[in-house]
Amino acid sequence: MMQRSIDSLKRLNVGCGPHHLREEWWNVDISPFRGVDQVMDITGPWPFQDIEFVYAEHFLEHLEPRGAIAFL
């Protein structure tokens, strides 16, 4: 099985949780759920470059206002 790499995927699925993982996307969440590619706080600096798309659904309301602004 080939290991996935953010370098080969240009789409970021933020706040995916355990049930909204997307194939061919780099799945990111603050919790280490099974299937999450990277655990990180998205309100801080991102280690990614050359991302073409960012998908985020139903998680912004879980952030403090300052963190939501930092993400946006």
GROMACS .gro file of N, CA and C in nm:
model
  216
    1MET      N    1   0.084  -0.118   0.000
    1MET     CA    2   0.000   0.000   0.000
    1MET      C    3   0.088   0.125   0.000
    2MET      N    4   0.061   0.218  -0.089
    2MET     CA    5   0.140   0.339  -0.099
    2MET      C    6   0.100   0.438   0.011
    3GLN      N    7   0.201   0.494   0.077
    3GLN     CA    8   0.173   0.591   0.182
    3GLN      C    9   0.134   0.725   0.121
    4ARG      N   10   0.029   0.786   0.177
    4ARG     CA   11  -0.017   0.915   0.128
    4ARG      C   12   0.075   1.024   0.178
    5SER      N   13   0.085   1.129   0.100
    5SER     CA   14   0.169   1.242   0.135
    5SER      C   15   0.098   1.370   0.098
    6ILE      N   16   0.110   1.471   0.183
    6ILE     CA   17   0.051   1.601   0.152
    6ILE      C   18   0.112   1.659   0.026
    7ASP      N   19   0.234   1.619  -0.007
    7ASP     CA   20   0.299   1.670  -0.127
    7ASP      C   21   0.227   1.624  -0.254
    8SER      N   22   0.162   1.509  -0.248
    8SER     CA   23   0.093   1.459  -0.366
    8SER      C   24  -0.055   1.497  -0.368
    9LEU      N   25  -0.105   1.550  -0.256
    9LEU     CA   26  -0.244   1.590  -0.247
    9LEU      C   27  -0.250   1.741  -0.229
   10LYS      N   28  -0.329   1.807  -0.307
   10LYS     CA   29  -0.337   1.953  -0.304
   10LYS      C   30  -0.467   2.004  -0.244
   11ARG      N   31  -0.545   1.911  -0.184
   11ARG     CA   32  -0.674   1.947  -0.127
   11ARG      C   33  -0.676   1.913   0.022
   12LEU      N   34  -0.716   2.007   0.103
   12LEU     CA   35  -0.715   1.995   0.248
   12LEU      C   36  -0.858   1.990   0.301
   13ASN      N   37  -0.892   1.886   0.375
   13ASN     CA   38  -1.022   1.869   0.439
   13ASN      C   39  -1.003   1.898   0.587
   14VAL      N   40  -1.046   2.015   0.632
   14VAL     CA   41  -1.020   2.063   0.767
   14VAL      C   42  -1.136   2.032   0.860
   15GLY      N   43  -1.106   1.982   0.980
   15GLY     CA   44  -1.209   1.951   1.078
   15GLY      C   45  -1.294   1.833   1.036
   16CYS      N   46  -1.233   1.733   0.979
   16CYS     CA   47  -1.305   1.621   0.919
   16CYS      C   48  -1.372   1.530   1.020
   17GLY      N   49  -1.316   1.520   1.140
   17GLY     CA   50  -1.370   1.425   1.237
   17GLY      C   51  -1.354   1.283   1.187
   18PRO      N   52  -1.416   1.186   1.254
   18PRO     CA   53  -1.398   1.046   1.213
   18PRO      C   54  -1.492   1.001   1.102
   19HIS      N   55  -1.594   1.080   1.070
   19HIS     CA   56  -1.697   1.034   0.977
   19HIS      C   57  -1.702   1.108   0.844
   20HIS      N   58  -1.619   1.207   0.827
   20HIS     CA   59  -1.625   1.287   0.704
   20HIS      C   60  -1.489   1.292   0.634
   21LEU      N   61  -1.422   1.178   0.634
   21LEU     CA   62  -1.293   1.167   0.565
   21LEU      C   63  -1.319   1.165   0.415
   22ARG      N   64  -1.229   1.228   0.341
   22ARG     CA   65  -1.244   1.232   0.196
   22ARG      C   66  -1.121   1.168   0.132
   23GLU      N   67  -1.147   1.075   0.041
   23GLU     CA   68  -1.038   1.015  -0.035
   23GLU      C   69  -0.978   1.122  -0.125
   24GLU      N   70  -0.852   1.111  -0.150
   24GLU     CA   71  -0.778   1.204  -0.236
   24GLU      C   72  -0.774   1.345  -0.178
   25TRP      N   73  -0.802   1.359  -0.050
   25TRP     CA   74  -0.787   1.484   0.023
   25TRP      C   75  -0.697   1.454   0.142
   26TRP      N   76  -0.629   1.556   0.193
   26TRP     CA   77  -0.549   1.543   0.315
   26TRP      C   78  -0.643   1.581   0.430
   27ASN      N   79  -0.680   1.483   0.512
   27ASN     CA   80  -0.778   1.500   0.617
   27ASN      C   81  -0.710   1.545   0.747
   28VAL      N   82  -0.755   1.659   0.800
   28VAL     CA   83  -0.693   1.721   0.916
   28VAL      C   84  -0.798   1.741   1.025
   29ASP      N   85  -0.761   1.710   1.149
   29ASP     CA   86  -0.850   1.736   1.262
   29ASP      C   87  -0.765   1.761   1.386
   30ILE      N   88  -0.822   1.822   1.487
   30ILE     CA   89  -0.749   1.849   1.611
   30ILE      C   90  -0.741   1.723   1.697
   31SER      N   91  -0.827   1.624   1.670
   31SER     CA   92  -0.828   1.498   1.744
   31SER      C   93  -0.773   1.386   1.658
   32PRO      N   94  -0.706   1.290   1.720
   32PRO     CA   95  -0.643   1.181   1.644
   32PRO      C   96  -0.740   1.067   1.610
   33PHE      N   97  -0.846   1.099   1.537
   33PHE     CA   98  -0.941   0.997   1.495
   33PHE      C   99  -0.876   0.904   1.394
   34ARG      N  100  -0.926   0.782   1.388
   34ARG     CA  101  -0.878   0.686   1.288
   34ARG      C  102  -0.904   0.742   1.148
   35GLY      N  103  -0.805   0.739   1.063
   35GLY     CA  104  -0.820   0.787   0.925
   35GLY      C  105  -0.775   0.930   0.904
   36VAL      N  106  -0.756   1.006   1.011
   36VAL     CA  107  -0.708   1.144   0.998
   36VAL      C  108  -0.561   1.139   0.955
   37ASP      N  109  -0.528   1.215   0.853
   37ASP     CA  110  -0.390   1.216   0.802
   37ASP      C  111  -0.296   1.298   0.890
   38GLN      N  112  -0.350   1.404   0.949
   38GLN     CA  113  -0.265   1.491   1.031
   38GLN      C  114  -0.348   1.553   1.142
   39VAL      N  115  -0.295   1.544   1.264
   39VAL     CA  116  -0.358   1.608   1.379
   39VAL      C  117  -0.292   1.744   1.396
   40MET      N  118  -0.373   1.849   1.396
   40MET     CA  119  -0.319   1.983   1.413
   40MET      C  120  -0.428   2.082   1.449
   41ASP      N  121  -0.386   2.192   1.510
   41ASP     CA  122  -0.474   2.304   1.540
   41ASP      C  123  -0.468   2.398   1.420
   42ILE      N  124  -0.576   2.409   1.346
   42ILE     CA  125  -0.575   2.488   1.222
   42ILE      C  126  -0.576   2.638   1.246
   43THR      N  127  -0.588   2.680   1.373
   43THR     CA  128  -0.587   2.823   1.401
   43THR      C  129  -0.445   2.878   1.411
   44GLY      N  130  -0.346   2.788   1.412
   44GLY     CA  131  -0.207   2.830   1.415
   44GLY      C  132  -0.147   2.827   1.276
   45PRO      N  133  -0.018   2.848   1.266
   45PRO     CA  134   0.048   2.844   1.134
   45PRO      C  135   0.035   2.706   1.068
   46TRP      N  136   0.015   2.707   0.940
   46TRP     CA  137   0.002   2.582   0.865
   46TRP      C  138   0.137   2.543   0.807
   47PRO      N  139   0.170   2.414   0.810
   47PRO     CA  140   0.296   2.368   0.752
   47PRO      C  141   0.285   2.337   0.603
   48PHE      N  142   0.170   2.365   0.543
   48PHE     CA  143   0.145   2.327   0.404
   48PHE      C  144   0.181   2.438   0.308
   49GLN      N  145   0.218   2.397   0.186
   49GLN     CA  146   0.243   2.490   0.077
   49GLN      C  147   0.171   2.437  -0.047
   50ASP      N  148   0.136   2.526  -0.135
   50ASP     CA  149   0.078   2.489  -0.264
   50ASP      C  150  -0.056   2.415  -0.253
   51ILE      N  151  -0.135   2.444  -0.149
   51ILE     CA  152  -0.268   2.386  -0.138
   51ILE      C  153  -0.359   2.458  -0.238
   52GLU      N  154  -0.436   2.380  -0.313
   52GLU     CA  155  -0.526   2.438  -0.413
   52GLU      C  156  -0.667   2.459  -0.358
   53PHE      N  157  -0.713   2.368  -0.272
   53PHE     CA  158  -0.849   2.376  -0.218
   53PHE      C  159  -0.847   2.347  -0.069
   54VAL      N  160  -0.932   2.418   0.006
   54VAL     CA  161  -0.954   2.391   0.148
   54VAL      C  162  -1.104   2.372   0.166
   55TYR      N  163  -1.141   2.257   0.222
   55TYR     CA  164  -1.281   2.226   0.249
   55TYR      C  165  -1.301   2.222   0.400
   56ALA      N  166  -1.401   2.291   0.449
   56ALA     CA  167  -1.434   2.292   0.591
   56ALA      C  168  -1.584   2.302   0.606
   57GLU      N  169  -1.643   2.210   0.681
   57GLU     CA  170  -1.788   2.210   0.697
   57GLU      C  171  -1.824   2.179   0.842
   58HIS      N  172  -1.909   2.260   0.899
   58HIS     CA  173  -1.963   2.237   1.033
   58HIS      C  174  -1.856   2.224   1.141
   59PHE      N  175  -1.758   2.309   1.139
   59PHE     CA  176  -1.663   2.308   1.250
   59PHE      C  177  -1.629   2.448   1.297
   60LEU      N  178  -1.650   2.547   1.214
   60LEU     CA  179  -1.614   2.684   1.248
   60LEU      C  180  -1.682   2.730   1.378
   61GLU      N  181  -1.804   2.685   1.399
   61GLU     CA  182  -1.877   2.725   1.519
   61GLU      C  183  -1.818   2.668   1.648
   62HIS      N  184  -1.727   2.572   1.636
   62HIS     CA  185  -1.662   2.513   1.753
   62HIS      C  186  -1.538   2.591   1.796
   63LEU      N  187  -1.499   2.689   1.716
   63LEU     CA  188  -1.379   2.767   1.747
   63LEU      C  189  -1.417   2.893   1.824
   64GLU      N  190  -1.322   2.940   1.904
   64GLU     CA  191  -1.337   3.071   1.967
   64GLU      C  192  -1.334   3.175   1.854
   65PRO      N  193  -1.398   3.290   1.872
   65PRO     CA  194  -1.400   3.391   1.764
   65PRO      C  195  -1.260   3.425   1.712
   66ARG      N  196  -1.164   3.438   1.799
   66ARG     CA  197  -1.028   3.472   1.755
   66ARG      C  198  -0.968   3.359   1.669
   67GLY      N  199  -0.993   3.235   1.708
   67GLY     CA  200  -0.945   3.122   1.629
   67GLY      C  201  -1.013   3.111   1.494
   68ALA      N  202  -1.143   3.141   1.490
   68ALA     CA  203  -1.215   3.139   1.363
   68ALA      C  204  -1.161   3.243   1.267
   69ILE      N  205  -1.132   3.360   1.320
   69ILE     CA  206  -1.075   3.467   1.237
   69ILE      C  207  -0.937   3.426   1.187
   70ALA      N  208  -0.858   3.366   1.274
   70ALA     CA  209  -0.723   3.320   1.234
   70ALA      C  210  -0.732   3.216   1.122
   71PHE      N  211  -0.830   3.125   1.133
   71PHE     CA  212  -0.848   3.023   1.030
   71PHE      C  213  -0.887   3.086   0.897
   72LEU      N  214  -0.984   3.177   0.903
   72LEU     CA  215  -1.032   3.239   0.780
   72LEU      C  216  -0.927   3.326   0.717
   0.00000   0.00000   0.00000
